[in-house]
Coordinates of C-alpha atoms (C1' of nucleotides) in Angstrom, one line a residue:
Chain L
X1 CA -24.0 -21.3 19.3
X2 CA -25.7 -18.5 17.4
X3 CA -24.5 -16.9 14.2
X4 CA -23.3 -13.3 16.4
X5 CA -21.0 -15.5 18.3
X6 CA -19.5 -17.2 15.5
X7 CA -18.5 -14.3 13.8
X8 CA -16.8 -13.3 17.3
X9 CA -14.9 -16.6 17.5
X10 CA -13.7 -16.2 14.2
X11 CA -12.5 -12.7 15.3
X12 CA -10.7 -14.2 18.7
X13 CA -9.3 -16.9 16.8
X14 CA -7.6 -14.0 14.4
X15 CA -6.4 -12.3 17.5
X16 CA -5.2 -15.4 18.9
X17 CA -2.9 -16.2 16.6
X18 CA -1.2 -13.1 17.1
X19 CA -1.7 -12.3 21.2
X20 CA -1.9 -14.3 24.1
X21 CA -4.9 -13.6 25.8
X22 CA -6.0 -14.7 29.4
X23 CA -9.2 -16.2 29.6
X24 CA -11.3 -13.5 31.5
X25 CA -10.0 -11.4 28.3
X26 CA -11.0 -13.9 25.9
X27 CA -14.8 -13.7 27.4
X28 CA -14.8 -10.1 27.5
X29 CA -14.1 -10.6 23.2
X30 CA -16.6 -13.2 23.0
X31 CA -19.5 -10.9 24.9
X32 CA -19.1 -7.7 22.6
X33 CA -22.3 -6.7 21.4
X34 CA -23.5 -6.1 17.9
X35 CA -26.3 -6.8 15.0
X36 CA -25.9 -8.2 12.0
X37 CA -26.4 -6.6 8.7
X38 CA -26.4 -8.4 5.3
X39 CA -24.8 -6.5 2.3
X40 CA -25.3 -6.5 -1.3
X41 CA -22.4 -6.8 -3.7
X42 CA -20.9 -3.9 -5.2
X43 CA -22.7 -1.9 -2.4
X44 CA -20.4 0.2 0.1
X45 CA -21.4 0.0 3.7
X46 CA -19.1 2.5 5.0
X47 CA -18.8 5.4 2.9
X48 CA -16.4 8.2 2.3
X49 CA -15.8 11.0 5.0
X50 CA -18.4 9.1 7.3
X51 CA -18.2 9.9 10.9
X52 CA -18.9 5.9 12.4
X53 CA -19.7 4.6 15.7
X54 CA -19.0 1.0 15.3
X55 CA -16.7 -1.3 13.4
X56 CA -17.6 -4.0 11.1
X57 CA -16.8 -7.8 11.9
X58 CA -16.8 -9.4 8.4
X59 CA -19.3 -13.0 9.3
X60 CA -19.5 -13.9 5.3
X61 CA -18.7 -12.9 2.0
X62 CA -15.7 -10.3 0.8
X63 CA -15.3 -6.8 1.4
X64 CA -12.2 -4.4 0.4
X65 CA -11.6 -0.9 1.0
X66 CA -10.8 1.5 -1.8
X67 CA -9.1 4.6 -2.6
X68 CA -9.7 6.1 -6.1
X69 CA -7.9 9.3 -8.7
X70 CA -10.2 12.0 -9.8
X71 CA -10.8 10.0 -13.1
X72 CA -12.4 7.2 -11.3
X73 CA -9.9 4.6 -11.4
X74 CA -10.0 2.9 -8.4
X75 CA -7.4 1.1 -6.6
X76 CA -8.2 -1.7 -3.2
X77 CA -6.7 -0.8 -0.8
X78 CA -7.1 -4.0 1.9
X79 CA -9.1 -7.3 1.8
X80 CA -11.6 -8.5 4.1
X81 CA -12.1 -12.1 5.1
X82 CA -14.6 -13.6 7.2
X83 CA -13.2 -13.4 10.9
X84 CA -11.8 -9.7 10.1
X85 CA -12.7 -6.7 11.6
X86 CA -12.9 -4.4 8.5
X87 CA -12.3 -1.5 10.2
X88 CA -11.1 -1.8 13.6
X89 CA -9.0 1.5 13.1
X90 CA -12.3 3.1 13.1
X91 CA -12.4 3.2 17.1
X92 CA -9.6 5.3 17.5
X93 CA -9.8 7.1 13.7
X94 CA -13.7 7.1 13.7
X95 CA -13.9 10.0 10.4
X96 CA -13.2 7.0 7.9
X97 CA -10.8 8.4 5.1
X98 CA -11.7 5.1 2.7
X99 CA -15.1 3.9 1.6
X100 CA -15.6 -0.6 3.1
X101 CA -17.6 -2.3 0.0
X102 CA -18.8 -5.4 -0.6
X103 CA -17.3 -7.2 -3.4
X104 CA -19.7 -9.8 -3.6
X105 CA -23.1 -10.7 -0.9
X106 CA -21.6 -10.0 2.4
X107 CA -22.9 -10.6 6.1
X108 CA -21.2 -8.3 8.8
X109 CA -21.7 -7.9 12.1
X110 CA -21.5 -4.0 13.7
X111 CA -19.8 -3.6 17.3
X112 CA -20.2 -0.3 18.8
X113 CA -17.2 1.5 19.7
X114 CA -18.1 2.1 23.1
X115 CA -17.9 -1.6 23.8
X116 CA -14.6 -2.0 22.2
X117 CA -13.6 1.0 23.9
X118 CA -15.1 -0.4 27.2
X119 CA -13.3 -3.6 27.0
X120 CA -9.4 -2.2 26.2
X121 CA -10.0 0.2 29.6
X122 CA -11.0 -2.7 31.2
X123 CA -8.2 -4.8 29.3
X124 CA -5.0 -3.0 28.3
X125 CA -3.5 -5.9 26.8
X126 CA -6.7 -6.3 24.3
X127 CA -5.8 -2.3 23.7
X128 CA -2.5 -3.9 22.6
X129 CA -3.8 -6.6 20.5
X130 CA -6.1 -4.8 19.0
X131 CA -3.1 -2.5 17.8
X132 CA -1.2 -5.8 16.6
X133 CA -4.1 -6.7 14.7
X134 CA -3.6 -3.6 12.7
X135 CA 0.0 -4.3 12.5
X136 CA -1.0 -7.3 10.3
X137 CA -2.9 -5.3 7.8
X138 CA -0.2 -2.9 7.5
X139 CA 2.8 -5.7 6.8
X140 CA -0.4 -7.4 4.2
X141 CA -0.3 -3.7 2.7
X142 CA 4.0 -3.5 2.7
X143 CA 3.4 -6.6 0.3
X144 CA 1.0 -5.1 -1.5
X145 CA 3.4 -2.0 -2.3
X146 CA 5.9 -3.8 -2.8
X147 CA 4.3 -5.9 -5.4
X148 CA 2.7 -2.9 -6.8
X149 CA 6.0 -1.4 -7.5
X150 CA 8.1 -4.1 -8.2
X151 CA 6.8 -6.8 -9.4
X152 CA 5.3 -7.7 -13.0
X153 CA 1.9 -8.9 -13.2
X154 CA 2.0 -12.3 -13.0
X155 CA 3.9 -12.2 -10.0
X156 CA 1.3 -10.1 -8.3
X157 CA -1.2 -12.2 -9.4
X158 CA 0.6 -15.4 -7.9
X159 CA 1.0 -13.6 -5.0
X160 CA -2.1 -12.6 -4.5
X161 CA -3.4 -16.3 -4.5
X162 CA -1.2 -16.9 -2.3
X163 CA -2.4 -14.9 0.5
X164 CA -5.9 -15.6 -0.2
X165 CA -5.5 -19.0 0.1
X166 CA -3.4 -18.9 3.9
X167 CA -5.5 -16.4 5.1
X168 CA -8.4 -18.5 4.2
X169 CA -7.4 -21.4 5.8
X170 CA -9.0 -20.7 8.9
X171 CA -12.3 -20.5 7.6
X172 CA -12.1 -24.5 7.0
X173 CA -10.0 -24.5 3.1
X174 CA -6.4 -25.4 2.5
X175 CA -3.9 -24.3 -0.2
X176 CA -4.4 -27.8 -2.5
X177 CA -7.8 -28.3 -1.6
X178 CA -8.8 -24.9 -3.0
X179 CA -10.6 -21.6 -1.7
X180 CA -13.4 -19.3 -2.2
X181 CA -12.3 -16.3 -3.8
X182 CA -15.4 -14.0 -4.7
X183 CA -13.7 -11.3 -6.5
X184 CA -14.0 -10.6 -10.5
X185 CA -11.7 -9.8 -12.7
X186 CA -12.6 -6.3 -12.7
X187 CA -11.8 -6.1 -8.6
X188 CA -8.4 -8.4 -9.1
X189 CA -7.4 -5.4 -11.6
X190 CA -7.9 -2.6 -8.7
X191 CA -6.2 -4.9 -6.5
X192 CA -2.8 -5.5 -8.2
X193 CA -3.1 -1.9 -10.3
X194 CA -3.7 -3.6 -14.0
X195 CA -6.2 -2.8 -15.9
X196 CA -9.3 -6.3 -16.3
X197 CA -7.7 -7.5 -19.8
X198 CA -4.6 -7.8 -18.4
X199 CA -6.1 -9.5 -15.5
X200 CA -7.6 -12.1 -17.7
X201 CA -4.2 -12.4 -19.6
X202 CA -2.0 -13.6 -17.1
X203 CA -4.7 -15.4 -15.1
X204 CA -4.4 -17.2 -18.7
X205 CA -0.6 -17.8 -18.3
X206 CA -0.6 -19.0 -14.8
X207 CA -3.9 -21.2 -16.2
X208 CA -1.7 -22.7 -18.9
X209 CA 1.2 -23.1 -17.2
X210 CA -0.8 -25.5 -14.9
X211 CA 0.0 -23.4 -11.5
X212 CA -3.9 -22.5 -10.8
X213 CA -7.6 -23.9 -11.2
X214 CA -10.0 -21.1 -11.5
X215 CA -13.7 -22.3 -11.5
X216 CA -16.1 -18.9 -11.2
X217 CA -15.3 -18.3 -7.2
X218 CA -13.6 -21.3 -6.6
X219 CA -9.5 -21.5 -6.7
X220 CA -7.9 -24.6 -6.6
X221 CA -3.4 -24.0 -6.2
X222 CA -2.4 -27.0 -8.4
X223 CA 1.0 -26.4 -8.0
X224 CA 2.0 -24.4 -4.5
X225 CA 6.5 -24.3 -4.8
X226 CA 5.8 -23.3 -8.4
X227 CA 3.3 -20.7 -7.6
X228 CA 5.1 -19.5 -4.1
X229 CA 8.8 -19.2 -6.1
X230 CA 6.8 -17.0 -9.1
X231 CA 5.6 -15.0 -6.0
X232 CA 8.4 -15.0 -4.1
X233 CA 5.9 -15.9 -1.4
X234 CA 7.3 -15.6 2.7
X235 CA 4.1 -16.2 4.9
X236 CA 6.0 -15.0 7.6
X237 CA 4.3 -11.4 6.9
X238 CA 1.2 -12.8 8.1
X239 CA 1.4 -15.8 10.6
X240 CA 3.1 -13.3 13.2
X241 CA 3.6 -15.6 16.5
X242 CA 1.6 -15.2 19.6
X243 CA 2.8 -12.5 21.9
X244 CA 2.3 -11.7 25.2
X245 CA 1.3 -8.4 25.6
X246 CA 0.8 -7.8 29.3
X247 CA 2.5 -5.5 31.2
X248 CA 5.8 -7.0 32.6
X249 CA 6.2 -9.4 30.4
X250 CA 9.7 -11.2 30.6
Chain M
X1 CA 15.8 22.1 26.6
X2 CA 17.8 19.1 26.2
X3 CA 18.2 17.7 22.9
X4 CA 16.5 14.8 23.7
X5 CA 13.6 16.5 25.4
X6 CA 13.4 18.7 21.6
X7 CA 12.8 15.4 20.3
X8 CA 10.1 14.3 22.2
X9 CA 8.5 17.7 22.2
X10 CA 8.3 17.3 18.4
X11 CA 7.0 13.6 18.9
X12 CA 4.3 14.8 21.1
X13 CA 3.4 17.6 18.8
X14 CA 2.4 14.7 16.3
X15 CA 0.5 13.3 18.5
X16 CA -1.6 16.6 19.8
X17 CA -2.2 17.2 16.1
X18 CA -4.2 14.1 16.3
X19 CA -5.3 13.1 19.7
X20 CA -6.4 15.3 22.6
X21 CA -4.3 14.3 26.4
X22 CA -4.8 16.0 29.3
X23 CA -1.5 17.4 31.1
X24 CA -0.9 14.5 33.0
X25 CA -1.0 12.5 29.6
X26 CA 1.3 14.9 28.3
X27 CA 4.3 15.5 31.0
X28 CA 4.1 11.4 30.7
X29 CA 5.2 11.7 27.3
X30 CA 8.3 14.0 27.6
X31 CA 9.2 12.2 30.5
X32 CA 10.1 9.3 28.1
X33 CA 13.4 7.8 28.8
X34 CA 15.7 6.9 25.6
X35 CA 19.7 7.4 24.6
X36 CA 20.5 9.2 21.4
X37 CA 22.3 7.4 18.7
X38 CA 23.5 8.8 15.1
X39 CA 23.7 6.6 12.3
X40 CA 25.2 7.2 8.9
X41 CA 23.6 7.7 5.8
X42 CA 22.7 4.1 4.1
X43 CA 23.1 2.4 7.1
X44 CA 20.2 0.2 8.5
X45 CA 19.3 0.7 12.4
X46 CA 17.1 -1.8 12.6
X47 CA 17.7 -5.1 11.2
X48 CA 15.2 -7.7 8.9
X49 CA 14.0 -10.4 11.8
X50 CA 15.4 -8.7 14.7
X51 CA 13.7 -8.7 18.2
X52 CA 14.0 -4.9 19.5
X53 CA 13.1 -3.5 22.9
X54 CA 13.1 0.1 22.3
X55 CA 11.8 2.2 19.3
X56 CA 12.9 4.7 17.5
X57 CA 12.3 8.1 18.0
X58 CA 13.8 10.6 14.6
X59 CA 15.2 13.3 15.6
X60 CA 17.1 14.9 12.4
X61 CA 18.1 13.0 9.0
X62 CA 15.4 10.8 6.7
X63 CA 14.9 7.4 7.6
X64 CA 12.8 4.8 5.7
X65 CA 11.1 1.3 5.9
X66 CA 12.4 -1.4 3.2
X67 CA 10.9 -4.5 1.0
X68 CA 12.7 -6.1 -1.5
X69 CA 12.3 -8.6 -4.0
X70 CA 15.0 -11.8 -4.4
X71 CA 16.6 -10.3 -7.2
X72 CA 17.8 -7.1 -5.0
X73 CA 15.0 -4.7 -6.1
X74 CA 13.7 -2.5 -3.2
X75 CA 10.7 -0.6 -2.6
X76 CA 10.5 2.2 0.4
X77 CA 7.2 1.4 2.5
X78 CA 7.5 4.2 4.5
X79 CA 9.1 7.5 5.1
X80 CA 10.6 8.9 8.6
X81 CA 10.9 12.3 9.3
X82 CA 12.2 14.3 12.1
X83 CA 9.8 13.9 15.1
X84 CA 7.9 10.6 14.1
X85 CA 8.0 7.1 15.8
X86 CA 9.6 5.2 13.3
X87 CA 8.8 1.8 14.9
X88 CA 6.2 2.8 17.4
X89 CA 4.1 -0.5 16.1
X90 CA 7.5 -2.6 17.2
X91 CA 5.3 -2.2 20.7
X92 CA 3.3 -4.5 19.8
X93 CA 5.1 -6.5 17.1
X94 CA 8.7 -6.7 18.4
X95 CA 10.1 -9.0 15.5
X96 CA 10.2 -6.5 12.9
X97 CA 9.3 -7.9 9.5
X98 CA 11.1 -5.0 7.4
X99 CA 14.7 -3.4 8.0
X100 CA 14.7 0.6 8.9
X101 CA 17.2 2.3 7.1
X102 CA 18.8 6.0 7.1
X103 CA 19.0 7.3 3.9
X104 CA 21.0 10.7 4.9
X105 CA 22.6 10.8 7.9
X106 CA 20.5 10.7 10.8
X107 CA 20.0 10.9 14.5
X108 CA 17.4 9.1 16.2
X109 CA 16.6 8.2 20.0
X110 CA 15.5 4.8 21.2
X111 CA 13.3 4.7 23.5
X112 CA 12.6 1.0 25.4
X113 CA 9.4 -0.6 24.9
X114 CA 9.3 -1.0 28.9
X115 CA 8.2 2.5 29.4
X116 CA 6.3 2.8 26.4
X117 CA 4.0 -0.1 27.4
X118 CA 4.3 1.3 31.4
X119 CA 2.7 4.6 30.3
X120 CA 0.2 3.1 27.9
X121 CA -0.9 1.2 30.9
X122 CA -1.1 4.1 33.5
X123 CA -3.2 6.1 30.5
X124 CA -5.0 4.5 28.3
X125 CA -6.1 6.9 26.3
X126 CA -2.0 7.4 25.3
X127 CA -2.0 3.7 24.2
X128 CA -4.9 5.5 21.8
X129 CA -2.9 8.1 20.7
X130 CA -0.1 5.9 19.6
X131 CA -2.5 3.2 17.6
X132 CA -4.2 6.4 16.2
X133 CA -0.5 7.4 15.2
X134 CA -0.2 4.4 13.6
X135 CA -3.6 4.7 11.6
X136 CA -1.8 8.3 10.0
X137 CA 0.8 6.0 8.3
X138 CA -1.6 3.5 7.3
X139 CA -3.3 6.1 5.4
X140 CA -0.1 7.7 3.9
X141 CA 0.4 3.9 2.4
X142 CA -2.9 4.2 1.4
X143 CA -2.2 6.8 -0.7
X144 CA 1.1 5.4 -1.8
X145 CA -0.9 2.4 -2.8
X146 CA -3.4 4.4 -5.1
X147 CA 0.1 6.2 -6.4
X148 CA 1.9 3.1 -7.4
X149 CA -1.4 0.8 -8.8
X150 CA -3.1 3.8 -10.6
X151 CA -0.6 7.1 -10.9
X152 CA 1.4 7.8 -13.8
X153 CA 4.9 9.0 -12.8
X154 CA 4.2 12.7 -12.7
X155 CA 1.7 12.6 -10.3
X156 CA 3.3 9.8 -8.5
X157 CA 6.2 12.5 -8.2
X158 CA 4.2 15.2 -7.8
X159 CA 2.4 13.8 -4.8
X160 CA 5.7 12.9 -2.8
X161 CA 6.8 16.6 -2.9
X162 CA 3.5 17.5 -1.6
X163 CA 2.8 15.1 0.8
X164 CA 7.0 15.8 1.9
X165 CA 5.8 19.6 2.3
X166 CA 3.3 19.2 4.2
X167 CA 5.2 16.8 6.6
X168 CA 7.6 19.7 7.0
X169 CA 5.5 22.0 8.0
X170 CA 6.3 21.1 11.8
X171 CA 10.1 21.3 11.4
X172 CA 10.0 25.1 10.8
X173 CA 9.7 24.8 6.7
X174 CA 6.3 26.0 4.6
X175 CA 5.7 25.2 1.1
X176 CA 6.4 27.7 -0.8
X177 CA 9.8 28.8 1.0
X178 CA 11.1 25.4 0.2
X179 CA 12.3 22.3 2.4
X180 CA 14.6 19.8 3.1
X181 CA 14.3 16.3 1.1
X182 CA 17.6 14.9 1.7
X183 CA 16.9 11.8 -0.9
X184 CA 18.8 10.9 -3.6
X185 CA 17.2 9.8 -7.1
X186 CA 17.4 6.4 -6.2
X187 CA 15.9 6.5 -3.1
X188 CA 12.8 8.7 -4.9
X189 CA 12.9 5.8 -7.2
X190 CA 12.8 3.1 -4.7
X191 CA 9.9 5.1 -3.3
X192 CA 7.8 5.3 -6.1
X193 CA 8.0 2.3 -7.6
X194 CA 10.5 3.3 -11.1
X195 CA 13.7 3.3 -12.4
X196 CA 16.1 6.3 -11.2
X197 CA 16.6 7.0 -15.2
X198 CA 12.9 7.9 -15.3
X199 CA 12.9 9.7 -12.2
X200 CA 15.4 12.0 -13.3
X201 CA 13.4 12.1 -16.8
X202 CA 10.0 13.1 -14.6
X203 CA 11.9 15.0 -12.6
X204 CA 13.3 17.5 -15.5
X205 CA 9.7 17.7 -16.3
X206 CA 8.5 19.1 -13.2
X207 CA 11.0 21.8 -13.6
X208 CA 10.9 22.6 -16.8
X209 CA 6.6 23.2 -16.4
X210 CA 8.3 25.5 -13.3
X211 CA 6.3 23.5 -10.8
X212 CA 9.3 22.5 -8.5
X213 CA 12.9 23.7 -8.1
X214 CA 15.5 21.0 -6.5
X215 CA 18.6 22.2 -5.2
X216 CA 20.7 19.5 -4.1
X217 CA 18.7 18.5 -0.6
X218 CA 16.9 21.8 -1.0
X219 CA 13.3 21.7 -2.9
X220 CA 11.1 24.2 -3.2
X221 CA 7.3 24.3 -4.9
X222 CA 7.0 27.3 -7.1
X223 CA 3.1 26.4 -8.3
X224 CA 1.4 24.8 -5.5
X225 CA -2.2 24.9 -7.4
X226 CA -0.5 23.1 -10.3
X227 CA 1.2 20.8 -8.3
X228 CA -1.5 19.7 -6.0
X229 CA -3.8 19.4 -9.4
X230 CA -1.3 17.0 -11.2
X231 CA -0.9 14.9 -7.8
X232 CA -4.5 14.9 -7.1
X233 CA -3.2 16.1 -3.8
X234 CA -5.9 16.3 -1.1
X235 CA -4.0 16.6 2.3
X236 CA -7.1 15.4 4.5
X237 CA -5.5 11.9 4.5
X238 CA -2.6 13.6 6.6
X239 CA -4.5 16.1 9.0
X240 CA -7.1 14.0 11.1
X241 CA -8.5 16.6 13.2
X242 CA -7.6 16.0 17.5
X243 CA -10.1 13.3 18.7
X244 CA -10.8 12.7 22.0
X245 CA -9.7 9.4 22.8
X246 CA -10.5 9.3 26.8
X247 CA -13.4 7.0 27.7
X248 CA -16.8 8.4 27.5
X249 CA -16.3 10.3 25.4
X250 CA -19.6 12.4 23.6
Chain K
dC1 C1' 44.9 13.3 -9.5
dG2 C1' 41.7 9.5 -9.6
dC3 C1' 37.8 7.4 -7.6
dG4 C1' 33.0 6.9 -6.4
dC5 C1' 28.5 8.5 -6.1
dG6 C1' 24.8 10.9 -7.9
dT7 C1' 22.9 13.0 -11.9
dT8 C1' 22.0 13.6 -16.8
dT9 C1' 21.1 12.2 -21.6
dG10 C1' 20.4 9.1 -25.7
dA11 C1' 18.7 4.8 -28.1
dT12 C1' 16.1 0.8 -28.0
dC13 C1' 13.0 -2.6 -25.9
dG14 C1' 9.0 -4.7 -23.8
dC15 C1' 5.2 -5.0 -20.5
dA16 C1' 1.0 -3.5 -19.9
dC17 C1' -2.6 -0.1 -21.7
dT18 C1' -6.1 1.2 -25.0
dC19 C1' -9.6 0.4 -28.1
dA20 C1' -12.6 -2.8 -30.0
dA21 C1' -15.0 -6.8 -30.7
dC22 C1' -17.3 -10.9 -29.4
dC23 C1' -19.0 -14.8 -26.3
dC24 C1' -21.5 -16.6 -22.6
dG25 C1' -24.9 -17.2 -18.9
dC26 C1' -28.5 -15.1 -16.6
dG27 C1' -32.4 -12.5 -15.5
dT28 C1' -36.3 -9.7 -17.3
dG29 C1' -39.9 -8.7 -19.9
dG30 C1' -42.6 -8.7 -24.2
Chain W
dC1 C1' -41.0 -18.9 -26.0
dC2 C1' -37.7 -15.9 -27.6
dA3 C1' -35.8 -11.0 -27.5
dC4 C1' -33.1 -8.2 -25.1
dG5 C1' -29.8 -6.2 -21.9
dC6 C1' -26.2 -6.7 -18.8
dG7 C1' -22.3 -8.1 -16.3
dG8 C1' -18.4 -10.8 -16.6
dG9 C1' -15.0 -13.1 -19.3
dT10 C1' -12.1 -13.7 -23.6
dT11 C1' -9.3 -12.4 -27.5
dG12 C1' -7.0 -9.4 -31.2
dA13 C1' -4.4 -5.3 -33.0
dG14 C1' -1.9 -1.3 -32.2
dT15 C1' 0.2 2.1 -28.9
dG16 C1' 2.9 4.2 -25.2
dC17 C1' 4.9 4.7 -20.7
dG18 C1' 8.6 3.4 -18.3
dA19 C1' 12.4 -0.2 -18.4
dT20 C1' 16.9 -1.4 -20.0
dC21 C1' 21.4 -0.6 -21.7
dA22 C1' 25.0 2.5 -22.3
dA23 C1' 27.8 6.5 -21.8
dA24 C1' 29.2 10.8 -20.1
dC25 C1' 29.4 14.6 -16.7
dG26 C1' 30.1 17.1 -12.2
dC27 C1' 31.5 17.1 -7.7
dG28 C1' 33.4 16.0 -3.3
dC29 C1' 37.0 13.4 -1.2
dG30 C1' 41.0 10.7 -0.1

DNA sequence: CGCGCGTTTGATCGCACTCAACCCGCGTGG
DNA sequence: CCACGCGGGTTGAGTGCGATCAAACGCGCG
């Protein structure tokens, strides 16, 4: 299979998880156009104010979407794995309010908007799953806030690990087996709203307290309950069940 | 015009303001179906886990969107005002992951997911509209994001009565004559992510610089410039200009 | 009248910020 | 070959914003 299609399976297989899909809709997923584009780190590919045509499948590599003060302190808004479509919003919100950047050597993949657009008038309930989709990025963001507001930074941190290391388990790593995580300190920090020292800090504490491995980009969870209760982790956030989405649906 | 037609009149409104519909799209809306329901201040509507069939429409009153931490600490993800879809997303994701809760006393109209998905599927372009409405609050968590990871609480402050004003704006109130922000302390705490005891402390601030005056539900902005310049408030995030959501669009 | 809720104020504490070095690995160029 | 710069990580000392603990006040309501 070539590289383009891979990047869509990922993508179905993130849908999937969350809509039932009949198979002539699953085809229509699989045959959306597109090119590739590689992406250097620290580089935005979708800039601020931009008026797009096409959203960005994420194929390789991390990318996160920022918002920033008038002083430059910048805050990430989202993540984006491999199998996400960054901006998916952008078909119906296509004047982007937030800048996409690479955090580290990305590959994405660019569908044009009159495809997607083409394939939820042909396909409601892909309309409708497309929606859902966004669903999950806002319940990742609820988290976020309230982690941001409520909880202290080693919590956030844990928690953080946390949901990188289920949502990359569909890319082929598991929670003891350890991840990819290609973010520096300096991104962690406008992640969780800390500033890089402190970063380093607890990343220190939950070090010595045994709960994580950190190795340059790889993370290894040593100790998951310990890590999850520090978190108060819930995965239910993200693994929303399969719906069925069609019309009449019992 | 019924009560319940007012509400959907101010529902559709939000929608125009961001989507174009042609008539027929339009006398779909209004003909939504739904039964009226009040519900007392502090009192949640929609319960954590629950599997709902209808959404909720706000008609009068402040509703909001809960986290919480396991030791009882809450944080307000979102804010409902008169004339938005609380739970529009619950279309697509009818096991709600968060509680809604009234935080004055507050009528709202539930209107059943049947009809919402039956008119999405006769006009596409309306199932659009409502992911587009969706996008709106995405942004406004955007922003709440950026308040909570990188705002001191002034500006964090600051930017709620803005952002409040602004919303108002379609319910008959402007800035400088002052609206309705029927939330206590706590609840402002629980929105932006501190203690009540420092939001009364910021709070005493903003009036004693004359930027706001806060009578009981009643607030009004006396400096908008200064205001806006402490929040860092830039409204675009709110007003997406009407886009054309039909297919084929130019 | 007494109770409860929301607001207000004071005193002290602590988590995270700020400022400042320094280390290390890597790529670049003299 | 080494000098140098640079990005990322690490550590220390001092500061400050907002939390915590505690108490009192005003007001509406039963």
């Amino acid at each position: 299979m070539s590289a383009g299609q891979r990047g869509l399976e990922l993508f179905l297989n993130r849908l999937l998880r969350r809509s039932m899909l009949t198979d002539a809709e699953q085809r229509a997923i699989l045959a959306l156009p597109g090119e590739e584009v590689a992406v250097e780190a620290n580089r935005d590919f979708i800039r601020m104010g931009e008026q797009v045509d096409h959203a960005c499948l994420i194929l390789e590599g991390l990318a996160g979407r920022f918002a920033q003060t008038a002083s430059g302190e910048r805050q990430i808004i989202s993540l984006q794995l491999p199998g996400d479509m960054a901006d998916l919003h952008s078909v119906v919100a296509p004047r982007t309010s937030l800048p996409l950047q690479a955090l580290a050597r990305t590959r994405i993949r660019r569908i044009p908007h009159a495809a997607l657009i083409a394939v939820t008038d042909a396909f409601p309930a892909i309309g409708r799953a497309f929606w859902r989709d966004g669903i999950v990025d806002q319940s990742i963001g609820s988290q976020a806030l309230l982690s941001l507001g409520r909880r202290k930074a080693a919590a956030r941190l844990a928690h953080l690990y946390c949901e990188i290391a289920i949502r990359s388990e569909p890319l082929g790593f598991s929670r003891e087996e350890g991840f990819v995580f290609d973010a520096t300190q300096n991104h962690i920090a406008d992640m969780l709203g800390l500033t890089p020292v402190h970063v380093n800090r607890t990343l220190r504490q939950l070090r010595e307290s045994k709960l994580v491995e950190v190795a340059g980009r790889y993370v290894r969870i040593l100790d998951w309950p310990a890590l999850a209760k520090l978190a108060e982790f819930d995965p239910t956030y993200l693994q929303l069940e399969p719906v069925d989405l069609h019309a009449g649906r019992g």
